[in-house]
mmCIF file of C-alpha atoms in Angstrom:
data_model
loop_
_atom_site.group_PDB
_atom_site.id
_atom_site.type_symbol
_atom_site.label_atom_id
_atom_site.label_comp_id
_atom_site.label_asym_id
_atom_site.label_seq_id
_atom_site.Cartn_x
_atom_site.Cartn_y
_atom_site.Cartn_z
ATOM 1 C CA MET A 1311 0.096 -0.015 -0.199
ATOM 2 C CA THR A 1312 2.959 2.667 1.081
ATOM 3 C CA GLY A 1313 4.890 1.688 -2.250
ATOM 4 C CA SER A 1314 1.288 2.749 -4.673
ATOM 5 C CA GLY A 1315 0.611 5.551 -2.147
ATOM 6 C CA SER A 1316 3.945 6.957 -3.370
ATOM 7 C CA GLU A 1317 3.367 5.486 -7.295
ATOM 8 C CA ILE A 1318 -0.118 8.406 -6.782
ATOM 9 C CA LEU A 1319 2.175 10.730 -5.721
ATOM 10 C CA LEU A 1320 4.720 10.956 -7.581
ATOM 11 C CA PRO A 1321 2.078 12.185 -10.410
ATOM 12 C CA ARG A 1322 0.685 14.935 -8.959
ATOM 13 C CA ARG A 1323 3.965 16.299 -8.462
ATOM 14 C CA ARG A 1324 5.689 16.189 -11.307
ATOM 15 C CA ARG A 1325 2.247 17.538 -12.630
ATOM 16 C CA ARG A 1326 3.055 20.526 -9.882
ATOM 17 C CA ARG A 1327 6.661 21.329 -11.401
ATOM 18 C CA ARG A 1328 4.676 21.633 -14.608
ATOM 19 C CA SER A 1329 2.320 23.751 -13.364
ATOM 20 C CA ASN A 1330 4.826 26.272 -11.942
ATOM 21 C CA TRP A 1331 6.842 25.711 -14.817
ATOM 22 C CA ARG A 1332 4.524 26.614 -17.124
ATOM 23 C CA GLY A 1333 3.386 29.972 -14.849
ATOM 24 C CA LEU A 1334 6.494 31.218 -15.192
ATOM 25 C CA VAL A 1335 6.963 30.863 -18.442
ATOM 26 C CA TYR A 1336 3.672 32.851 -18.668
ATOM 27 C CA ILE A 1337 4.468 35.865 -16.278
ATOM 28 C CA ALA A 1338 7.814 35.488 -17.958
ATOM 29 C CA PRO A 1339 7.363 39.009 -20.516
ATOM 30 C CA ALA A 1340 5.637 41.033 -17.954
ATOM 31 C CA MET A 1341 8.819 40.118 -15.807
ATOM 32 C CA ALA A 1342 10.799 40.977 -18.579
ATOM 33 C CA LEU A 1343 8.666 44.272 -18.711
ATOM 34 C CA VAL A 1344 9.351 45.077 -15.168
ATOM 35 C CA ILE A 1345 13.210 44.234 -14.954
ATOM 36 C CA VAL A 1346 13.682 46.410 -18.279
ATOM 37 C CA PHE A 1347 11.837 49.151 -17.521
ATOM 38 C CA PHE A 1348 11.525 49.938 -13.731
ATOM 39 C CA ILE A 1349 14.194 47.836 -12.292
ATOM 40 C CA MET A 1350 17.146 48.434 -13.922
ATOM 41 C CA PRO A 1351 16.373 52.629 -14.209
ATOM 42 C CA VAL A 1352 15.950 52.380 -10.772
ATOM 43 C CA LEU A 1353 19.605 51.126 -10.433
ATOM 44 C CA PHE A 1354 21.194 52.593 -12.854
ATOM 45 C CA THR A 1355 19.224 56.270 -11.286
ATOM 46 C CA GLY A 1356 20.807 54.802 -7.892
ATOM 47 C CA TRP A 1357 24.401 54.392 -9.155
ATOM 48 C CA MET A 1358 24.382 57.533 -10.782
ATOM 49 C CA SER A 1359 23.089 59.709 -7.535
ATOM 50 C CA LEU A 1360 26.420 58.927 -6.154
ATOM 51 C CA HIS A 1361 28.255 60.316 -8.615
ATOM 52 C CA ASN A 1362 28.955 63.880 -9.922
ATOM 53 C CA TRP A 1363 26.871 63.242 -13.063
ATOM 54 C CA PRO A 1364 27.870 65.781 -15.841
ATOM 55 C CA LEU A 1365 25.952 65.954 -19.157
ATOM 56 C CA MET A 1366 29.689 66.102 -20.846
ATOM 57 C CA GLY A 1367 32.358 64.365 -19.570
ATOM 58 C CA ALA A 1368 33.854 61.810 -17.264
ATOM 59 C CA SER A 1369 31.348 60.897 -13.978
ATOM 60 C CA ARG A 1370 33.290 60.912 -10.622
ATOM 61 C CA TRP A 1371 32.664 59.232 -7.824
ATOM 62 C CA ILE A 1372 31.093 61.329 -4.230
ATOM 63 C CA GLY A 1373 29.356 59.388 -2.079
ATOM 64 C CA PHE A 1374 26.497 60.251 -0.414
ATOM 65 C CA ASN A 1375 26.982 64.062 -1.157
ATOM 66 C CA ASN A 1376 24.158 64.643 -3.177
ATOM 67 C CA TYR A 1377 21.817 63.195 -0.476
ATOM 68 C CA PHE A 1378 23.783 65.779 2.116
ATOM 69 C CA ARG A 1379 23.058 68.885 -0.326
ATOM 70 C CA MET A 1380 19.592 68.038 -0.435
ATOM 71 C CA ALA A 1381 19.828 69.376 3.871
ATOM 72 C CA ASN A 1382 20.798 72.755 2.804
ATOM 73 C CA ASP A 1383 18.458 72.941 -0.587
ATOM 74 C CA THR A 1384 16.076 75.429 0.347
ATOM 75 C CA ARG A 1385 14.846 75.591 -2.978
ATOM 76 C CA PHE A 1386 14.208 71.566 -2.929
ATOM 77 C CA MET A 1387 12.699 72.056 0.266
ATOM 78 C CA THR A 1388 10.330 74.958 -1.288
ATOM 79 C CA ALA A 1389 9.785 73.220 -3.499
ATOM 80 C CA LEU A 1390 8.838 69.993 -1.861
ATOM 81 C CA ASN A 1391 5.958 71.991 0.346
ATOM 82 C CA PHE A 1392 4.270 73.349 -2.484
ATOM 83 C CA THR A 1393 4.010 69.465 -4.043
ATOM 84 C CA ALA A 1394 2.664 68.240 -0.746
ATOM 85 C CA TYR A 1395 0.172 71.600 -0.690
ATOM 86 C CA TYR A 1396 -0.896 71.210 -3.973
ATOM 87 C CA THR A 1397 -1.519 66.860 -3.220
ATOM 88 C CA VAL A 1398 -3.578 67.274 -0.379
ATOM 89 C CA ILE A 1399 -5.464 70.676 -2.324
ATOM 90 C CA VAL A 1400 -6.501 68.157 -5.202
ATOM 91 C CA THR A 1401 -6.998 65.158 -4.255
ATOM 92 C CA ILE A 1402 -9.929 66.636 -1.493
ATOM 93 C CA ALA A 1403 -10.877 68.031 -4.187
ATOM 94 C CA ILE A 1404 -10.862 65.449 -6.903
ATOM 95 C CA PHE A 1405 -12.412 62.802 -3.941
ATOM 96 C CA ALA A 1406 -15.183 65.394 -3.595
ATOM 97 C CA ILE A 1407 -16.467 65.500 -7.484
ATOM 98 C CA ALA A 1408 -15.692 61.818 -8.591
ATOM 99 C CA PHE A 1409 -17.386 60.494 -5.086
ATOM 100 C CA PRO A 1410 -21.325 61.833 -5.748
ATOM 101 C CA LEU A 1411 -20.420 61.670 -9.559
ATOM 102 C CA ALA A 1412 -20.044 57.687 -9.308
ATOM 103 C CA ILE A 1413 -23.039 57.873 -6.869
ATOM 104 C CA PHE A 1414 -24.984 59.277 -9.416
ATOM 105 C CA VAL A 1415 -23.841 57.297 -12.046
ATOM 106 C CA GLU A 1416 -23.622 53.981 -10.545
ATOM 107 C CA LYS A 1417 -27.890 53.759 -10.462
ATOM 108 C CA GLU A 1418 -29.809 52.548 -13.567
ATOM 109 C CA ARG A 1419 -31.537 55.615 -14.783
ATOM 110 C CA GLN A 1420 -31.816 57.198 -18.080
ATOM 111 C CA PHE A 1421 -29.260 58.543 -20.378
ATOM 112 C CA VAL A 1422 -27.060 57.047 -17.478
ATOM 113 C CA GLY A 1423 -24.689 55.522 -20.229
ATOM 114 C CA ALA A 1424 -24.558 59.051 -21.405
ATOM 115 C CA TYR A 1425 -23.492 60.526 -18.370
ATOM 116 C CA ARG A 1426 -20.664 58.022 -17.773
ATOM 117 C CA THR A 1427 -19.285 58.310 -21.165
ATOM 118 C CA ILE A 1428 -19.461 62.855 -20.620
ATOM 119 C CA ILE A 1429 -18.014 62.280 -17.603
ATOM 120 C CA PHE A 1430 -15.335 59.838 -18.335
ATOM 121 C CA LEU A 1431 -14.677 62.301 -22.047
ATOM 122 C CA PRO A 1432 -12.036 65.035 -20.520
ATOM 123 C CA VAL A 1433 -9.505 61.962 -18.741
ATOM 124 C CA VAL A 1434 -8.647 60.907 -22.749
ATOM 125 C CA VAL A 1435 -7.386 64.076 -23.744
ATOM 126 C CA GLY A 1436 -3.650 63.831 -22.804
ATOM 127 C CA LEU A 1437 -2.189 65.520 -20.031
ATOM 128 C CA ALA A 1438 -0.085 67.834 -22.162
ATOM 129 C CA THR A 1439 -3.134 68.774 -24.266
ATOM 130 C CA ALA A 1440 -5.838 69.641 -21.697
ATOM 131 C CA SER A 1441 -3.493 72.098 -20.287
ATOM 132 C CA LEU A 1442 -2.562 73.482 -23.592
ATOM 133 C CA LEU A 1443 -5.958 74.358 -23.769
ATOM 134 C CA TRP A 1444 -6.958 75.726 -20.772
ATOM 135 C CA VAL A 1445 -3.943 78.114 -21.447
ATOM 136 C CA TRP A 1446 -6.005 79.098 -24.042
ATOM 137 C CA LEU A 1447 -9.172 79.295 -22.188
ATOM 138 C CA ALA A 1448 -7.582 80.903 -19.457
ATOM 139 C CA ASN A 1449 -5.892 84.059 -21.745
ATOM 140 C CA VAL A 1450 -6.704 87.543 -20.635
ATOM 141 C CA ASP A 1451 -7.558 88.418 -24.940
ATOM 142 C CA SER A 1452 -8.557 85.613 -26.903
ATOM 143 C CA GLY A 1453 -9.782 83.149 -24.194
ATOM 144 C CA PHE A 1454 -12.815 82.439 -22.922
ATOM 145 C CA ILE A 1455 -13.111 82.227 -19.153
ATOM 146 C CA GLY A 1456 -12.012 86.179 -18.855
ATOM 147 C CA PRO A 1457 -14.334 87.631 -20.867
ATOM 148 C CA ALA A 1458 -17.171 85.831 -19.857
ATOM 149 C CA LEU A 1459 -16.796 86.849 -16.218
ATOM 150 C CA LYS A 1460 -16.640 90.031 -17.641
ATOM 151 C CA ALA A 1461 -20.253 89.758 -19.886
ATOM 152 C CA LEU A 1462 -21.686 88.667 -16.869
ATOM 153 C CA GLY A 1463 -20.764 91.255 -15.098
ATOM 154 C CA LEU A 1464 -18.333 89.606 -12.235
ATOM 155 C CA VAL A 1465 -15.363 91.465 -12.597
ATOM 156 C CA GLU A 1466 -14.862 94.713 -14.034
ATOM 157 C CA LYS A 1467 -12.207 93.901 -16.758
ATOM 158 C CA SER A 1468 -11.110 90.510 -18.215
ATOM 159 C CA PRO A 1469 -8.936 88.648 -15.606
ATOM 160 C CA ASN A 1470 -5.189 87.381 -16.485
ATOM 161 C CA LEU A 1471 -5.512 84.860 -14.678
ATOM 162 C CA LEU A 1472 -2.195 82.924 -14.388
ATOM 163 C CA ALA A 1473 -0.707 86.183 -13.367
ATOM 164 C CA THR A 1474 -0.770 85.946 -9.655
ATOM 165 C CA PHE A 1475 -0.173 82.855 -7.636
ATOM 166 C CA ASP A 1476 -3.536 81.939 -6.057
ATOM 167 C CA THR A 1477 -5.678 82.236 -9.605
ATOM 168 C CA ALA A 1478 -3.168 80.445 -11.439
ATOM 169 C CA PHE A 1479 -2.905 77.480 -8.978
ATOM 170 C CA LEU A 1480 -6.878 77.837 -8.957
ATOM 171 C CA THR A 1481 -7.208 77.644 -12.338
ATOM 172 C CA ILE A 1482 -4.764 74.943 -12.785
ATOM 173 C CA VAL A 1483 -6.410 72.696 -9.717
ATOM 174 C CA VAL A 1484 -9.668 73.264 -11.558
ATOM 175 C CA MET A 1485 -8.083 71.742 -14.649
ATOM 176 C CA VAL A 1486 -6.573 68.696 -13.204
ATOM 177 C CA VAL A 1487 -9.968 68.189 -11.583
ATOM 178 C CA TRP A 1488 -11.936 68.318 -15.152
ATOM 179 C CA LYS A 1489 -9.063 66.164 -16.699
ATOM 180 C CA ILE A 1490 -8.973 63.775 -14.038
ATOM 181 C CA ALA A 1491 -12.168 63.083 -11.936
ATOM 182 C CA GLY A 1492 -13.312 61.082 -14.480
ATOM 183 C CA PHE A 1493 -10.697 58.046 -13.957
ATOM 184 C CA THR A 1494 -11.404 58.549 -10.640
ATOM 185 C CA MET A 1495 -15.427 58.152 -10.533
ATOM 186 C CA ILE A 1496 -14.349 55.007 -12.987
ATOM 187 C CA ILE A 1497 -12.404 53.429 -10.280
ATOM 188 C CA LEU A 1498 -15.290 54.515 -7.686
ATOM 189 C CA LEU A 1499 -18.037 52.778 -9.480
ATOM 190 C CA THR A 1500 -16.588 49.441 -9.593
ATOM 191 C CA GLY A 1501 -16.062 49.408 -5.715
ATOM 192 C CA LEU A 1502 -19.776 50.364 -6.059
ATOM 193 C CA GLN A 1503 -21.273 48.420 -8.299
ATOM 194 C CA ALA A 1504 -18.800 44.932 -6.523
ATOM 195 C CA ILE A 1505 -21.191 45.879 -3.093
ATOM 196 C CA PRO A 1506 -24.016 43.489 -2.969
ATOM 197 C CA SER A 1507 -27.253 44.649 -3.842
ATOM 198 C CA GLU A 1508 -29.027 42.298 -1.185
ATOM 199 C CA LEU A 1509 -26.919 43.992 2.077
ATOM 200 C CA THR A 1510 -28.460 47.670 0.896
ATOM 201 C CA GLU A 1511 -31.721 46.175 0.611
ATOM 202 C CA ALA A 1512 -31.317 44.647 3.729
ATOM 203 C CA ALA A 1513 -30.532 47.648 5.260
ATOM 204 C CA ARG A 1514 -32.761 49.876 4.197
ATOM 205 C CA ILE A 1515 -35.134 47.499 5.454
ATOM 206 C CA ASP A 1516 -33.683 47.643 8.750
ATOM 207 C CA GLY A 1517 -34.315 51.798 8.726
ATOM 208 C CA ALA A 1518 -30.899 52.878 8.121
ATOM 209 C CA GLY A 1519 -31.296 56.219 6.392
ATOM 210 C CA ARG A 1520 -28.860 57.200 3.399
ATOM 211 C CA TRP A 1521 -26.077 58.373 5.508
ATOM 212 C CA GLN A 1522 -25.871 55.778 7.743
ATOM 213 C CA ARG A 1523 -25.512 52.809 4.257
ATOM 214 C CA PHE A 1524 -23.171 55.063 3.169
ATOM 215 C CA ARG A 1525 -20.819 55.522 6.513
ATOM 216 C CA HIS A 1526 -21.419 51.719 7.824
ATOM 217 C CA LEU A 1527 -22.009 50.096 4.800
ATOM 218 C CA THR A 1528 -20.989 51.616 1.620
ATOM 219 C CA LEU A 1529 -17.358 53.140 3.266
ATOM 220 C CA PRO A 1530 -16.409 49.892 5.131
ATOM 221 C CA LEU A 1531 -16.773 47.694 1.948
ATOM 222 C CA MET A 1532 -14.868 50.208 -0.165
ATOM 223 C CA ARG A 1533 -11.863 50.438 1.679
ATOM 224 C CA LYS A 1534 -9.767 48.559 -1.175
ATOM 225 C CA THR A 1535 -11.113 50.617 -3.921
ATOM 226 C CA ILE A 1536 -10.695 53.661 -1.979
ATOM 227 C CA ALA A 1537 -7.282 52.870 -1.813
ATOM 228 C CA LEU A 1538 -5.966 52.403 -5.135
ATOM 229 C CA ALA A 1539 -8.077 55.830 -6.190
ATOM 230 C CA LEU A 1540 -6.837 57.521 -3.626
ATOM 231 C CA ILE A 1541 -2.810 56.061 -3.862
ATOM 232 C CA VAL A 1542 -3.136 56.681 -8.137
ATOM 233 C CA SER A 1543 -4.372 60.703 -6.809
ATOM 234 C CA VAL A 1544 -1.521 61.016 -4.086
ATOM 235 C CA THR A 1545 1.009 59.441 -6.627
ATOM 236 C CA GLY A 1546 -0.258 61.610 -9.696
ATOM 237 C CA SER A 1547 -0.111 65.132 -8.105
ATOM 238 C CA ILE A 1548 3.042 64.315 -6.287
ATOM 239 C CA LEU A 1549 4.253 63.573 -10.316
ATOM 240 C CA ALA A 1550 2.636 66.886 -11.285
ATOM 241 C CA PHE A 1551 5.029 68.049 -13.606
ATOM 242 C CA ASP A 1552 2.881 69.179 -17.150
ATOM 243 C CA GLN A 1553 0.634 71.582 -15.981
ATOM 244 C CA PHE A 1554 3.677 73.571 -14.174
ATOM 245 C CA TYR A 1555 5.266 73.360 -17.278
ATOM 246 C CA ILE A 1556 2.944 74.550 -19.851
ATOM 247 C CA MET A 1557 0.682 76.519 -18.214
ATOM 248 C CA THR A 1558 3.041 78.801 -15.524
ATOM 249 C CA SER A 1559 6.837 77.978 -16.194
ATOM 250 C CA GLY A 1560 7.152 77.168 -12.913
ATOM 251 C CA GLY A 1561 5.994 80.908 -12.439
ATOM 252 C CA PRO A 1562 4.554 83.748 -11.214
ATOM 253 C CA GLN A 1563 8.405 84.473 -9.452
ATOM 254 C CA ASN A 1564 9.157 80.274 -9.690
ATOM 255 C CA LYS A 1565 6.133 79.708 -6.404
ATOM 256 C CA MET A 1566 4.428 76.933 -8.682
ATOM 257 C CA ILE A 1567 7.883 74.178 -9.071
ATOM 258 C CA SER A 1568 6.768 70.995 -8.374
ATOM 259 C CA VAL A 1569 9.302 67.988 -7.121
ATOM 260 C CA VAL A 1570 9.556 66.817 -10.636
ATOM 261 C CA TYR A 1571 10.254 70.071 -12.188
ATOM 262 C CA TYR A 1572 13.066 70.852 -9.854
ATOM 263 C CA ILE A 1573 14.425 67.527 -10.743
ATOM 264 C CA PHE A 1574 13.787 68.542 -14.550
ATOM 265 C CA ASN A 1575 15.390 72.292 -14.144
ATOM 266 C CA GLN A 1576 18.568 70.123 -12.026
ATOM 267 C CA SER A 1577 19.276 67.457 -14.625
ATOM 268 C CA PHE A 1578 18.252 68.983 -18.100
ATOM 269 C CA VAL A 1579 18.679 73.247 -17.407
ATOM 270 C CA SER A 1580 21.828 73.524 -14.819
ATOM 271 C CA PHE A 1581 23.136 69.418 -16.090
ATOM 272 C CA ASN A 1582 23.352 67.969 -12.277
ATOM 273 C CA LEU A 1583 22.150 64.642 -13.247
ATOM 274 C CA GLY A 1584 24.009 62.790 -10.663
ATOM 275 C CA TYR A 1585 22.169 65.052 -8.128
ATOM 276 C CA GLY A 1586 18.427 65.338 -10.434
ATOM 277 C CA ALA A 1587 19.211 61.007 -9.827
ATOM 278 C CA ALA A 1588 19.275 61.349 -6.301
ATOM 279 C CA LEU A 1589 16.378 63.565 -6.073
ATOM 280 C CA SER A 1590 14.231 61.219 -8.449
ATOM 281 C CA ILE A 1591 15.537 58.302 -5.508
ATOM 282 C CA VAL A 1592 14.383 60.486 -2.573
ATOM 283 C CA LEU A 1593 11.309 61.269 -4.762
ATOM 284 C CA LEU A 1594 10.796 57.590 -5.362
ATOM 285 C CA ALA A 1595 11.343 56.508 -1.232
ATOM 286 C CA ILE A 1596 8.198 59.065 -0.573
ATOM 287 C CA LEU A 1597 5.893 58.072 -2.676
ATOM 288 C CA VAL A 1598 6.636 54.594 -1.869
ATOM 289 C CA ALA A 1599 6.468 55.618 2.342
ATOM 290 C CA ILE A 1600 3.068 57.477 1.421
ATOM 291 C CA SER A 1601 1.945 54.680 -0.236
ATOM 292 C CA ILE A 1602 2.508 52.488 2.489
ATOM 293 C CA VAL A 1603 0.930 54.669 5.379
ATOM 294 C CA GLN A 1604 -2.317 54.903 2.626
ATOM 295 C CA LEU A 1605 -2.527 50.491 2.569
ATOM 296 C CA TRP A 1606 -2.075 50.448 5.920
ATOM 297 C CA LEU A 1607 -4.543 53.500 7.426
ATOM 298 C CA LEU A 1608 -7.293 51.967 4.991
ATOM 299 C CA ARG A 1609 -6.802 48.649 6.372
ATOM 300 C CA VAL A 1610 -6.991 49.234 10.253
ATOM 301 C CA GLY A 1611 -9.998 47.706 11.228
ATOM 302 C CA GLU A 1612 -10.822 45.878 8.280
ATOM 303 C CA GLU A 1613 -11.118 42.518 9.874
ATOM 304 C CA ARG A 1614 -12.651 43.807 12.621
ATOM 305 C CA PRO A 1615 -15.288 41.002 14.067
#
């Protein structure tokens, strides 16, 4: 009996090994892409960050001097503070718009498909294209927003929306929300549609109001969806570059220089490639840390009985 049992187990082990090898073959192309286009560039960037790496000429090993330099770089700290401020404002604004829209288009009603399409349409527009579009819309003479405000009697003369920090920042925030809210809406919509209708109906029968159902049923069941949408929004905001480069060129008075914009200036304007690489590694570490914290916070209490 023992010999026959071993003979039965051997084919099972072989099939399991074949299945494992088959799985590795299937994921090999994706693994190759990740290694070539993510892991290797990150490793090379880390190596560059340990050198004085000019655009022309030989590089020189300087160890961690580029990282020590950041502690006294006030412009980097200013860019970091501005990026954090922008990230908080934009993320809150996107969720404040996207969540109600997701709830609105989640229910089956007339023309709901058209509503979803219209809301999602700005997402397919490239960020650079959207930035150029809003530069035209905000133009003091030939644009639309300023003359429209003047025609409505809200202002005496057409304002230059990109001339001051407050109006330029508000314009960029509105543009980003218009561009991104539809994408966040789709992510949240998938989470809403994954909630079993039986649970919602049972809560309604038990007398739970809309706010009670939203707070005690919808939000807990959407933790993972919210985590995904939050990570995407925060990551995209921290990596913001196009809108500041195209719409304001970092102005007015260099007050709208994001971290990525500063890395771009150091690497490809000042040609401090080693320092730019060090800044990129630090930014990657910040993104990883923020993502871990977000996931941890959204999972707190998830497995409570």
